[in-house]
């Protein structure tokens, strides 16, 4: 292993590189833009561009690209080389400030939800100097935002930056009231824990479903799943370990704080968590991390699956969005400190989150909605589709005693006695973990656990930041100019907690009792994307985003349309893939096997009337019946897909796919899986669950 501190960030045009290479004045001017948002002079941009180019060429680059996050959920790039022809027929390598600052990709091929007619194809990408340029695959990548000719936002990055700005302004207002005169900027921080599966590449290539949809649409369970709990934190296999080392190195070079790696619950499932950083960087880094996970896997002859539910019967993959708020002076505003009962600043920020999550449960649910995530939420492996918060016994007791006007007796962390002399004593955490909660307080941050593994974390964080900015704004409005600030704060904490404590639930979120209890409390239970998404454009939500200038009402309507359309397209591709696999592979395979059984039975009979062919005959009978049933269920999917063309309303279409097509797909799969279990493996056209989940050694 090479020298990690030296390796770290070596492919990033970061602060150190800038300081080293840029003229002093240029460096200062750029810093002003990066830190204070000052406009960038074109002369400065020219020098920066030229320096970046020289640095990139030294690292083997020939091209540059504006790198952005359109609404497809993946990142986009278009590579241009640095070459510029000279009069004598040669070329020189050039990169101007103009090229650095602005790009003009054809916007018509990216989803816009009707924001832009195709004849108005022009779109702009604009450099985001708050995120560093980096080198990937021989190209200098410049993080940019993406908007249409008329200024509508077409990406996920711009609203994220806006939401961060909003929460900063409102938090600083509130901090001033508490006497903090030093903080000038507040940032939200995120550490996303990323789950994934690794399988052999040649096995992956033999599965049309994985290739086209990222998940298995057919497949009988292997005899062994995750029931022994022997994979979670288990010994990492040699090939996986090599992969993880290689991946860490690639990520470190790109300045990504890859930190923790371990096996997850399902066989072939793993996790990688970085050290947290500011939300916009964490978002870029998570996108790059997902891309590198796939690329490095290929290098190792494997395929990395980031789908939320690649395999039925074992856990799917999620992403835990650890979120907190901290000041530019280095204070974490969700840190309870030694004496949380008297830490009114902390308690006020805490109840701001409680109120925000309660009032905007629907938005947070929408922010994690996808066709893939519909397989997880509420399936006893991930939090349910119901939003609630875990505070732990101590914090709940503190808030309860505050409301009841009782002293809190504060029996907080106790010492853990292992009963073994040699083991050093250590303190128990004040709160135990609750793995079932969708939104858990974990000591000095909240862990939002409903995210699917493939989601771009920009969306949930745009929602979180804006929702909390709104609460902080309301609090600042209420507290500015009051006579007795201390008293007013305590009253506000009490009032807010009393009004919103229905969202707090410290029990088991996987239980049926909770579903009933949540209904009594009047909490939303939005089980699927088609059920959740209409709330995106509820009046109160449109008001929220308009007020904070994160989205215009038009942008929200367009995003709602895009998400619905993406869902419909995903299910349509899945249904078509099922039909293809059924007609081209599965039904013929069963016929071939039945023919071979028939041949065997006839051969036996021909040999002697004494020999029994009962096994063959029984199997022929069973498989023929199943095959007929399967064929009928496939026909049903076919018929449903024909009906689809009669529906023009996008919401209705999504309801139809979720309510009719999806259950029909499940029914067809059940029969196919039963046939697979009765077939000779030689005849089954696809690698089995056992091969997929257990072949990486
Ligand atoms: P686990 O939840 O699996 O036990 P950890 O407690 O180690 O994992 O933390 C998970 C993630 O939380 C890490 O990515 C870590 O960097 C992140 N994290 C820790 N503190 C903060 C914070 N203040 N803001 C955002 N993320 C944080
Ligand atoms: Mg976690």
XYZ file of C-alpha atoms and ligand atoms in Angstrom:
725
model
C 0.000 0.000 0.000
C 1.332 3.378 -0.952
C 1.614 6.332 1.376
C -2.000 7.259 2.096
C -1.587 10.929 3.102
C 0.439 11.448 -0.080
C -2.084 9.592 -2.206
C -5.072 11.373 -0.679
C -6.535 14.004 -2.987
C -3.737 13.572 -5.543
C -6.320 13.681 -8.348
C -8.150 16.726 -6.960
C -7.496 20.368 -7.768
C -7.857 21.189 -4.099
C -6.776 23.978 -1.778
C -3.193 22.726 -1.542
C -2.795 22.438 -5.311
C -4.399 25.837 -5.857
C -2.135 27.488 -3.324
C 0.911 25.838 -4.833
C 0.161 26.667 -8.439
C -1.968 29.799 -8.671
C -0.492 33.316 -8.512
C -1.222 34.808 -5.094
C -3.739 37.370 -6.333
C -5.633 34.785 -8.376
C -5.725 32.398 -5.429
C -7.150 35.129 -3.206
C -9.786 36.132 -5.742
C -10.842 32.508 -6.211
C -11.045 31.990 -2.453
C -13.355 34.993 -2.235
C -15.629 33.368 -4.785
C -15.506 29.970 -3.120
C -16.027 31.133 0.450
C -18.148 34.254 0.038
C -19.785 33.739 -3.319
C -18.155 36.832 -4.869
C -18.542 37.015 -8.686
C -15.568 35.692 -10.617
C -13.657 37.986 -12.963
C -12.976 36.505 -16.431
C -9.253 37.303 -16.161
C -9.082 35.319 -12.959
C -11.014 32.485 -14.590
C -8.546 32.449 -17.500
C -5.585 32.008 -15.188
C -7.371 29.339 -13.130
C -8.356 27.451 -16.295
C -4.845 27.497 -17.681
C -3.352 26.333 -14.390
C -5.944 23.561 -14.087
C -5.161 22.423 -17.615
C -1.397 22.259 -16.997
C -1.985 20.305 -13.802
C -4.398 17.935 -15.554
C -2.019 17.318 -18.470
C 0.769 16.477 -16.016
C -1.600 13.810 -14.691
C -2.139 12.340 -18.150
C -5.360 14.161 -19.135
C -6.238 15.006 -22.733
C -9.859 16.068 -22.165
C -12.044 18.090 -19.858
C -15.725 17.744 -19.055
C -18.369 19.646 -17.190
C -19.671 17.136 -14.676
C -23.265 17.581 -13.526
C -26.238 15.875 -11.912
C -29.300 16.037 -14.153
C -32.611 14.662 -12.951
C -31.847 11.147 -14.181
C -30.249 10.321 -10.838
C -26.867 9.579 -12.383
C -24.143 12.047 -13.301
C -23.625 13.361 -16.813
C -20.496 14.316 -18.684
C -19.482 15.344 -22.203
C -15.786 15.240 -22.956
C -13.917 17.818 -25.043
C -10.213 17.582 -25.733
C -7.877 20.461 -24.971
C -6.567 20.498 -28.559
C -6.623 23.752 -30.539
C -5.281 23.807 -34.131
C -2.392 26.145 -34.959
C -1.644 27.812 -38.334
C 1.083 25.327 -39.179
C -1.292 22.369 -38.955
C -0.273 21.285 -35.482
C -2.167 21.535 -32.225
C -1.585 23.100 -28.850
C -3.400 22.270 -25.619
C -5.691 25.090 -24.504
C -8.410 25.661 -21.930
C -9.978 29.084 -21.438
C -11.771 30.721 -18.546
C -14.914 30.809 -20.659
C -14.779 27.052 -21.165
C -14.229 26.579 -17.451
C -17.161 28.768 -16.434
C -19.812 27.811 -18.966
C -20.803 24.815 -21.057
C -23.716 24.318 -23.438
C -24.841 20.704 -23.539
C -27.943 19.950 -25.576
C -30.545 20.016 -22.829
C -33.290 18.313 -24.813
C -32.057 14.810 -24.078
C -32.266 15.199 -20.318
C -35.531 14.892 -18.391
C -37.171 18.226 -17.766
C -40.791 17.328 -16.993
C -42.130 19.570 -19.722
C -40.020 22.521 -18.619
C -38.475 22.838 -22.005
C -39.743 22.042 -25.464
C -37.248 20.124 -27.593
C -36.870 23.049 -29.972
C -35.530 25.082 -27.076
C -32.711 22.652 -26.667
C -30.188 25.022 -25.228
C -29.046 24.384 -21.684
C -26.161 25.726 -19.691
C -23.766 24.179 -17.268
C -22.002 26.610 -14.958
C -18.953 25.943 -12.837
C -19.636 25.396 -9.126
C -16.408 26.628 -7.530
C -17.517 25.316 -4.106
C -16.750 21.763 -5.236
C -13.230 20.927 -6.439
C -12.352 19.839 -9.978
C -10.944 16.311 -10.171
C -9.463 13.812 -12.618
C -11.322 10.697 -13.693
C -10.326 8.401 -16.513
C -8.036 10.881 -18.296
C -10.479 13.784 -18.106
C -10.464 16.900 -15.993
C -13.954 16.912 -14.421
C -15.423 20.272 -13.490
C -18.401 20.129 -11.119
C -21.165 22.287 -12.546
C -24.814 23.196 -12.108
C -27.218 22.729 -15.007
C -30.075 25.009 -16.095
C -32.237 25.714 -19.131
C -31.910 28.685 -21.483
C -34.712 30.407 -19.587
C -33.073 29.778 -16.222
C -35.154 26.880 -14.921
C -33.096 24.522 -12.884
C -32.536 21.150 -14.556
C -30.299 19.522 -11.972
C -30.137 18.374 -8.348
C -27.144 20.438 -7.363
C -28.587 23.952 -7.644
C -31.531 23.392 -5.277
C -29.169 21.651 -2.864
C -26.872 24.687 -2.756
C -29.910 26.949 -2.334
C -31.247 24.859 0.550
C -27.855 24.965 2.279
C -27.820 28.726 1.926
C -31.309 28.971 3.453
C -30.605 26.870 6.503
C -27.383 28.800 7.078
C -29.103 32.195 7.060
C -31.879 31.100 9.436
C -29.571 29.227 11.800
C -27.233 32.211 12.091
C -30.249 34.426 12.931
C -31.126 32.091 15.766
C -27.556 31.778 17.012
C -27.288 35.556 17.292
C -30.225 35.492 19.713
C -28.307 33.016 21.854
C -25.406 35.498 21.929
C -23.199 33.772 19.332
C -21.554 36.684 17.520
C -18.821 34.700 15.771
C -20.601 32.241 13.521
C -21.022 33.597 9.992
C -21.973 30.403 8.198
C -23.761 27.204 9.197
C -23.365 24.061 7.138
C -25.263 20.852 7.137
C -23.001 17.821 7.149
C -23.676 14.366 5.781
C -22.025 10.964 6.038
C -23.814 8.510 3.742
C -23.306 4.802 4.469
C -23.519 2.956 1.159
C -24.649 -0.674 0.805
C -23.983 -2.823 -2.271
C -23.765 -6.383 -3.616
C -20.839 -7.962 -5.443
C -21.312 -10.888 -7.829
C -19.212 -12.562 -10.537
C -19.278 -10.648 -13.806
C -19.739 -13.702 -16.041
C -22.698 -14.814 -13.947
C -24.190 -11.319 -14.089
C -23.810 -11.283 -17.886
C -25.935 -14.412 -18.174
C -28.906 -12.740 -16.485
C -30.985 -10.505 -18.749
C -32.930 -9.207 -15.753
C -29.819 -7.954 -13.947
C -28.463 -6.508 -17.168
C -31.603 -4.575 -18.120
C -33.156 -3.770 -14.741
C -30.500 -4.211 -12.033
C -32.610 -6.756 -10.151
C -33.602 -10.409 -10.555
C -37.144 -10.714 -11.901
C -37.080 -14.494 -11.576
C -35.140 -16.829 -9.331
C -35.939 -19.492 -6.773
C -34.401 -18.988 -3.325
C -31.131 -20.750 -2.554
C -31.302 -23.343 0.244
C -29.373 -20.901 2.428
C -30.159 -17.207 2.770
C -29.303 -14.881 5.643
C -31.053 -16.852 8.398
C -27.864 -17.803 10.233
C -26.775 -14.155 10.575
C -23.294 -15.336 9.663
C -22.481 -12.732 7.030
C -22.983 -9.457 8.939
C -19.536 -8.246 10.071
C -18.198 -11.669 8.992
C -14.695 -12.331 7.721
C -14.206 -10.623 4.371
C -13.385 -12.998 1.509
C -10.022 -12.615 -0.225
C -11.348 -11.309 -3.547
C -13.728 -8.899 -1.876
C -10.926 -7.683 0.335
C -8.706 -7.035 -2.705
C -11.590 -5.148 -4.280
C -12.164 -3.042 -1.173
C -8.483 -2.104 -0.950
C -8.374 -1.086 -4.578
C -11.595 0.909 -4.201
C -10.307 2.709 -1.095
C -7.198 3.786 -2.988
C -9.181 5.100 -5.944
C -11.481 7.025 -3.613
C -8.647 8.456 -1.552
C -6.968 9.725 -4.715
C -10.204 11.581 -5.425
C -10.207 13.125 -1.971
C -13.063 10.962 -0.674
C -12.822 10.005 3.001
C -13.517 6.276 2.621
C -13.418 5.006 6.197
C -15.437 1.954 7.210
C -15.973 -1.273 5.264
C -17.688 -4.454 6.323
C -19.931 -7.303 5.254
C -23.659 -6.648 5.509
C -26.587 -8.895 6.442
C -27.289 -10.635 3.111
C -24.777 -12.973 1.476
C -22.607 -11.062 -1.062
C -23.698 -7.749 0.520
C -21.240 -5.153 1.810
C -21.065 -1.570 3.064
C -18.738 1.383 2.701
C -19.041 4.524 4.829
C -17.037 7.727 4.435
C -16.248 10.281 7.121
C -18.873 13.008 6.935
C -18.358 16.331 5.194
C -20.455 19.320 4.054
C -23.583 18.231 2.201
C -22.698 19.408 -1.309
C -19.324 17.677 -1.181
C -20.839 14.569 0.386
C -23.326 14.489 -2.495
C -20.650 14.765 -5.196
C -18.519 12.219 -3.373
C -21.361 9.735 -3.052
C -22.053 9.982 -6.788
C -18.373 9.404 -7.575
C -18.216 6.604 -5.018
C -21.096 4.724 -6.665
C -19.450 5.088 -10.057
C -16.056 3.908 -8.785
C -17.672 0.939 -7.010
C -18.943 -0.302 -10.361
C -15.790 0.492 -12.289
C -13.390 -1.153 -9.821
C -15.669 -4.208 -9.612
C -15.347 -4.715 -13.380
C -11.589 -4.526 -13.046
C -11.817 -7.419 -10.591
C -14.076 -9.501 -12.807
C -17.123 -8.683 -10.702
C -20.257 -6.598 -10.978
C -21.367 -4.197 -8.247
C -25.148 -4.049 -7.780
C -26.549 -0.806 -6.393
C -30.219 -1.663 -6.923
C -32.417 -1.467 -3.812
C -33.595 -5.060 -4.151
C -31.479 -7.221 -6.453
C -32.594 -10.489 -4.805
C -35.892 -11.617 -3.306
C -35.782 -13.316 0.065
C -32.650 -11.585 1.370
C -32.148 -7.978 2.435
C -31.999 -5.233 -0.144
C -29.595 -2.294 -0.039
C -30.096 1.108 1.487
C -28.126 4.198 2.258
C -28.094 5.809 5.699
C -27.968 9.582 5.476
C -26.278 10.751 8.692
C -27.117 14.438 8.955
C -26.150 17.234 11.290
C -25.694 21.004 11.425
C -22.456 22.716 12.360
C -21.069 26.239 12.489
C -18.004 27.548 10.664
C -16.493 27.933 14.132
C -16.623 24.157 14.486
C -19.646 23.655 16.741
C -22.047 20.779 16.059
C -25.481 22.215 16.849
C -26.938 18.751 17.483
C -24.364 17.944 20.161
C -26.276 17.607 23.473
C -23.185 18.348 25.600
C -22.741 17.233 29.208
C -25.986 18.706 30.410
C -28.617 18.625 27.675
C -31.425 19.532 30.093
C -29.975 23.021 30.479
C -28.665 23.271 26.920
C -31.509 25.321 25.496
C -29.771 25.992 22.228
C -29.438 22.266 21.588
C -33.022 21.588 22.675
C -34.334 24.311 20.394
C -32.538 22.887 17.361
C -33.736 19.441 18.388
C -37.401 20.448 18.553
C -36.956 22.272 15.243
C -36.116 18.899 13.699
C -39.008 17.203 15.527
C -41.483 19.801 14.283
C -40.040 19.741 10.764
C -40.202 15.979 10.414
C -43.755 15.920 11.771
C -45.053 18.704 9.531
C -43.332 17.447 6.403
C -43.474 13.647 6.834
C -44.882 13.405 3.340
C -42.011 15.318 1.742
C -39.394 13.204 3.465
C -41.204 10.074 2.301
C -41.359 11.460 -1.248
C -37.642 12.262 -1.142
C -36.787 8.557 -0.934
C -39.508 7.245 -3.253
C -38.422 5.109 -6.201
C -39.565 1.933 -7.899
C -36.582 0.132 -6.359
C -37.189 1.432 -2.839
C -40.833 0.291 -2.934
C -39.459 -3.229 -2.468
C -37.779 -2.327 0.805
C -39.813 0.146 2.827
C -42.128 -1.743 5.084
C -40.750 -5.179 4.226
C -39.167 -5.844 7.639
C -35.665 -5.197 6.441
C -35.806 -1.437 6.169
C -37.865 1.095 8.108
C -41.557 1.125 7.258
C -43.027 3.689 4.897
C -44.285 5.546 8.010
C -42.123 8.480 9.102
C -41.305 8.633 12.790
C -38.354 9.638 14.958
C -36.283 7.839 17.545
C -34.918 10.070 20.311
C -33.943 7.438 22.851
C -35.078 7.231 26.477
C -32.843 9.978 27.866
C -33.740 12.737 25.434
C -37.399 11.780 25.579
C -37.254 11.942 29.390
C -35.555 15.348 29.252
C -38.226 16.793 26.976
C -41.016 15.176 28.993
C -39.744 16.567 32.288
C -39.329 19.995 30.741
C -42.946 19.957 29.603
C -44.156 18.692 32.966
C -41.994 21.261 34.797
C -40.170 18.518 36.725
C -36.463 18.390 37.467
C -34.705 15.840 35.324
C -32.723 13.445 37.497
C -30.269 12.802 34.683
C -29.024 9.268 35.294
C -27.231 9.354 31.974
C -24.361 7.242 30.814
C -23.435 4.469 33.147
C -20.290 2.426 33.205
C -20.262 -0.892 31.445
C -18.877 -3.715 33.525
C -17.844 -6.676 31.422
C -16.981 -8.789 34.476
C -13.521 -9.398 33.107
C -10.649 -7.613 34.858
C -8.459 -7.227 31.792
C -11.053 -5.386 29.736
C -10.890 -1.648 30.304
C -14.064 -0.040 31.607
C -15.936 1.973 29.030
C -18.977 4.174 29.182
C -22.275 3.010 27.832
C -23.815 5.340 25.249
C -26.682 7.372 26.635
C -29.010 5.902 24.048
C -29.137 2.390 22.699
C -29.457 1.981 18.956
C -32.781 1.478 17.364
C -32.158 -0.116 14.005
C -35.824 -0.067 13.021
C -36.392 3.691 13.133
C -36.505 5.641 9.880
C -35.076 8.762 11.511
C -32.969 8.135 14.579
C -31.046 10.481 16.836
C -27.640 8.837 17.233
C -25.762 10.929 19.752
C -24.948 14.100 17.848
C -26.648 13.634 14.465
C -29.763 12.221 12.907
C -29.625 9.104 10.810
C -32.230 9.143 8.026
C -32.470 5.495 7.106
C -35.163 5.297 4.457
C -32.929 6.060 1.491
C -32.497 3.448 -1.211
C -28.972 2.454 -2.171
C -28.992 4.013 -5.635
C -30.618 7.361 -4.834
C -28.766 10.636 -5.340
C -28.630 11.997 -1.779
C -29.190 15.539 -3.046
C -32.957 15.098 -2.997
C -33.470 13.993 0.635
C -31.016 16.644 1.782
C -32.710 19.423 -0.198
C -35.908 18.472 1.631
C -34.285 18.186 5.047
C -32.389 21.457 4.769
C -35.402 23.407 3.535
C -37.788 21.897 6.081
C -35.474 22.729 8.967
C -34.676 26.182 7.548
C -38.408 26.879 7.720
C -38.580 25.836 11.383
C -35.560 27.939 12.300
C -37.077 30.911 10.475
C -40.344 30.525 12.412
C -38.435 30.261 15.695
C -36.289 33.307 14.921
C -39.443 35.280 14.013
C -41.034 34.298 17.309
C -37.996 35.022 19.443
C -36.590 38.206 17.968
C -37.484 41.148 20.195
C -38.999 39.176 23.114
C -38.413 40.670 26.563
C -37.275 37.624 28.452
C -35.380 35.478 25.949
C -34.582 32.558 28.294
C -38.188 32.181 29.358
C -39.452 32.517 25.798
C -37.062 29.826 24.570
C -38.154 27.343 27.229
C -41.804 28.051 26.447
C -41.151 27.582 22.742
C -39.364 24.258 23.302
C -42.234 23.032 25.505
C -44.931 24.163 23.110
C -43.217 22.722 20.046
C -42.506 19.372 21.652
C -46.051 19.079 23.007
C -47.555 19.800 19.618
C -45.307 17.441 17.675
C -44.370 14.596 19.980
C -46.685 12.256 18.081
C -43.839 11.834 15.578
C -41.544 10.421 18.288
C -41.577 6.641 18.542
C -38.859 4.739 20.378
C -40.316 1.252 19.920
C -40.083 -1.412 17.235
C -41.002 0.118 13.890
C -41.274 -3.310 12.238
C -44.235 -4.395 14.382
C -47.860 -4.514 13.262
C -48.841 -2.699 16.460
C -46.881 0.322 15.292
C -48.766 0.480 12.004
C -52.051 0.600 13.957
C -50.661 3.033 16.532
C -49.300 5.346 13.804
C -52.727 5.435 12.223
C -54.267 6.418 15.570
C -51.684 9.199 15.825
C -52.689 10.436 12.388
C -49.318 9.808 10.760
C -48.996 9.161 7.057
C -48.431 5.628 5.782
C -47.554 6.148 2.123
C -46.627 2.661 1.041
C -45.636 3.113 -2.570
C -44.341 5.752 -4.930
C -47.688 6.298 -6.695
C -49.300 6.795 -3.265
C -46.587 9.122 -1.950
C -45.795 11.279 -4.929
C -48.995 13.359 -5.239
C -48.045 14.931 -1.904
C -45.001 16.482 -3.558
C -47.282 19.130 -5.029
C -49.525 19.628 -1.977
C -50.224 23.307 -1.377
C -48.189 23.478 1.838
C -45.140 21.917 0.160
C -45.239 24.217 -2.828
C -45.506 27.140 -0.412
C -42.494 25.930 1.538
C -40.197 25.677 -1.456
C -41.437 28.891 -3.060
C -40.986 30.820 0.164
C -37.391 29.669 0.495
C -36.728 30.050 -3.233
C -35.432 26.507 -3.532
C -37.931 25.493 -6.222
C -40.503 27.513 -8.136
C -43.993 25.957 -8.359
C -43.246 25.157 -12.012
C -40.041 23.363 -11.095
C -41.911 21.318 -8.505
C -44.600 20.261 -10.950
C -41.936 19.273 -13.427
C -40.064 17.217 -10.843
C -43.263 15.481 -9.841
C -43.832 14.561 -13.506
C -40.256 13.352 -13.945
C -40.417 11.089 -10.904
C -43.721 9.573 -12.018
C -42.401 9.028 -15.505
C -39.226 7.421 -14.233
C -41.317 5.017 -12.146
C -43.550 4.121 -15.090
C -40.583 3.565 -17.388
C -38.794 1.421 -14.833
C -41.793 -0.861 -14.369
C -42.363 -1.011 -18.095
C -38.774 -2.135 -18.727
C -39.133 -4.744 -15.983
C -42.368 -6.080 -17.452
C -40.903 -6.236 -20.971
C -37.813 -8.013 -19.668
C -40.015 -10.583 -17.923
C -41.884 -11.230 -21.161
C -38.667 -11.546 -23.119
C -37.167 -13.992 -20.639
C -40.389 -15.998 -20.488
C -40.947 -16.355 -24.201
C -37.405 -16.631 -25.475
C -35.838 -18.657 -22.679
C -38.008 -20.051 -19.917
C -40.949 -21.579 -21.805
C -38.656 -23.169 -24.461
C -36.335 -24.481 -21.727
C -39.208 -26.195 -19.949
C -40.355 -27.748 -23.247
C -36.859 -29.050 -23.894
C -36.627 -30.596 -20.478
C -40.063 -32.148 -20.818
C -38.988 -33.567 -24.177
C -35.891 -35.063 -22.617
C -38.020 -36.583 -19.843
C -40.393 -37.979 -22.448
C -37.488 -39.484 -24.377
C -36.208 -41.101 -21.211
C -39.635 -42.473 -20.324
C -40.118 -43.903 -23.827
C -36.622 -45.373 -23.831
C -37.294 -47.047 -20.509
C -40.536 -48.504 -21.814
C -38.836 -49.705 -24.987
C -36.210 -51.450 -22.922
C -38.678 -53.396 -20.854
C -42.267 -53.053 -19.798
C -41.133 -53.872 -16.247
C -39.128 -50.628 -15.773
C -41.100 -47.823 -14.216
C -41.115 -44.335 -15.733
C -43.367 -42.987 -13.016
C -40.940 -40.269 -11.895
C -40.588 -38.932 -15.427
C -44.314 -39.084 -16.044
C -45.104 -37.281 -12.823
C -42.556 -34.566 -13.589
C -43.821 -34.221 -17.147
C -47.304 -33.802 -15.776
C -46.294 -31.293 -13.107
C -44.102 -29.187 -15.372
C -46.611 -29.175 -18.215
C -49.290 -27.843 -15.883
C -46.977 -25.203 -14.428
C -45.829 -24.214 -17.886
C -49.402 -23.672 -19.007
C -50.185 -21.641 -15.898
C -47.014 -19.588 -16.424
C -47.838 -18.986 -20.052
C -51.290 -17.677 -19.055
C -49.826 -15.336 -16.479
C -47.360 -14.047 -19.048
C -50.252 -13.448 -21.448
C -51.925 -11.428 -18.714
C -48.909 -9.124 -18.443
C -48.944 -8.792 -22.225
C -52.604 -7.809 -22.152
C -52.036 -5.271 -19.383
C -49.235 -3.629 -21.339
C -51.604 -3.198 -24.276
C -54.113 -1.431 -22.022
C -51.426 1.020 -20.965
C -51.633 2.892 -24.257
C -55.175 4.011 -23.349
C -53.978 5.894 -20.278
C -52.514 9.323 -20.841
C -52.495 10.813 -17.348
C -49.109 10.133 -15.758
C -50.420 9.646 -12.214
C -53.076 7.224 -13.457
C -50.429 5.391 -15.408
C -48.224 5.056 -12.338
C -51.211 3.788 -10.337
C -51.898 1.245 -13.066
C -48.329 -0.047 -13.172
C -48.144 -0.230 -9.376
C -51.641 -1.622 -8.851
C -52.059 -3.967 -11.858
C -48.833 -4.678 -13.720
C -46.609 -5.198 -10.694
C -48.857 -7.790 -8.973
C -49.207 -9.640 -12.296
C -45.409 -9.760 -12.518
C -45.194 -11.198 -9.009
C -47.736 -13.871 -9.906
C -45.850 -14.924 -13.016
C -42.585 -15.030 -11.131
C -44.002 -17.337 -8.468
C -44.783 -19.997 -11.087
C -41.435 -19.642 -12.833
C -39.620 -20.071 -9.535
C -41.587 -23.229 -8.832
C -40.614 -24.620 -12.244
C -36.966 -23.762 -11.628
C -37.029 -25.845 -8.473
C -38.342 -28.885 -10.366
C -35.954 -28.591 -13.299
C -32.605 -30.133 -14.086
C -30.155 -27.227 -13.576
C -28.584 -27.992 -16.967
C -31.820 -27.034 -18.650
C -32.601 -23.868 -16.667
C -31.443 -20.945 -18.812
C -30.039 -18.724 -16.053
C -27.542 -18.951 -13.200
C -29.303 -19.726 -9.913
C -29.597 -17.635 -6.744
C -26.994 -19.929 -5.184
C -24.526 -19.186 -7.972
C -25.166 -15.461 -7.843
C -24.944 -15.106 -4.078
C -22.154 -17.526 -3.249
C -19.715 -17.647 -6.148
C -17.334 -14.824 -5.193
C -14.674 -16.527 -3.098
P -23.048 3.225 12.219
O -24.316 4.009 12.129
O -22.966 2.168 11.158
O -22.747 2.710 13.567
P -21.101 5.421 12.630
O -21.696 5.779 13.927
O -19.640 5.115 12.595
O -21.845 4.225 11.863
O -21.336 6.656 11.677
C -21.933 6.549 10.468
C -21.708 7.796 9.640
O -22.100 8.949 10.363
C -20.267 8.032 9.181
O -20.265 8.276 7.812
C -19.897 9.273 9.966
O -18.926 10.062 9.322
C -21.236 9.997 10.024
N -21.267 11.100 10.983
C -20.682 11.171 12.199
N -20.872 12.409 12.731
C -21.579 13.131 11.826
C -22.058 14.480 11.760
N -21.861 15.338 12.743
N -22.726 14.862 10.648
C -22.946 14.001 9.641
N -22.524 12.738 9.658
C -21.843 12.292 10.712
Mg -25.710 3.632 10.466
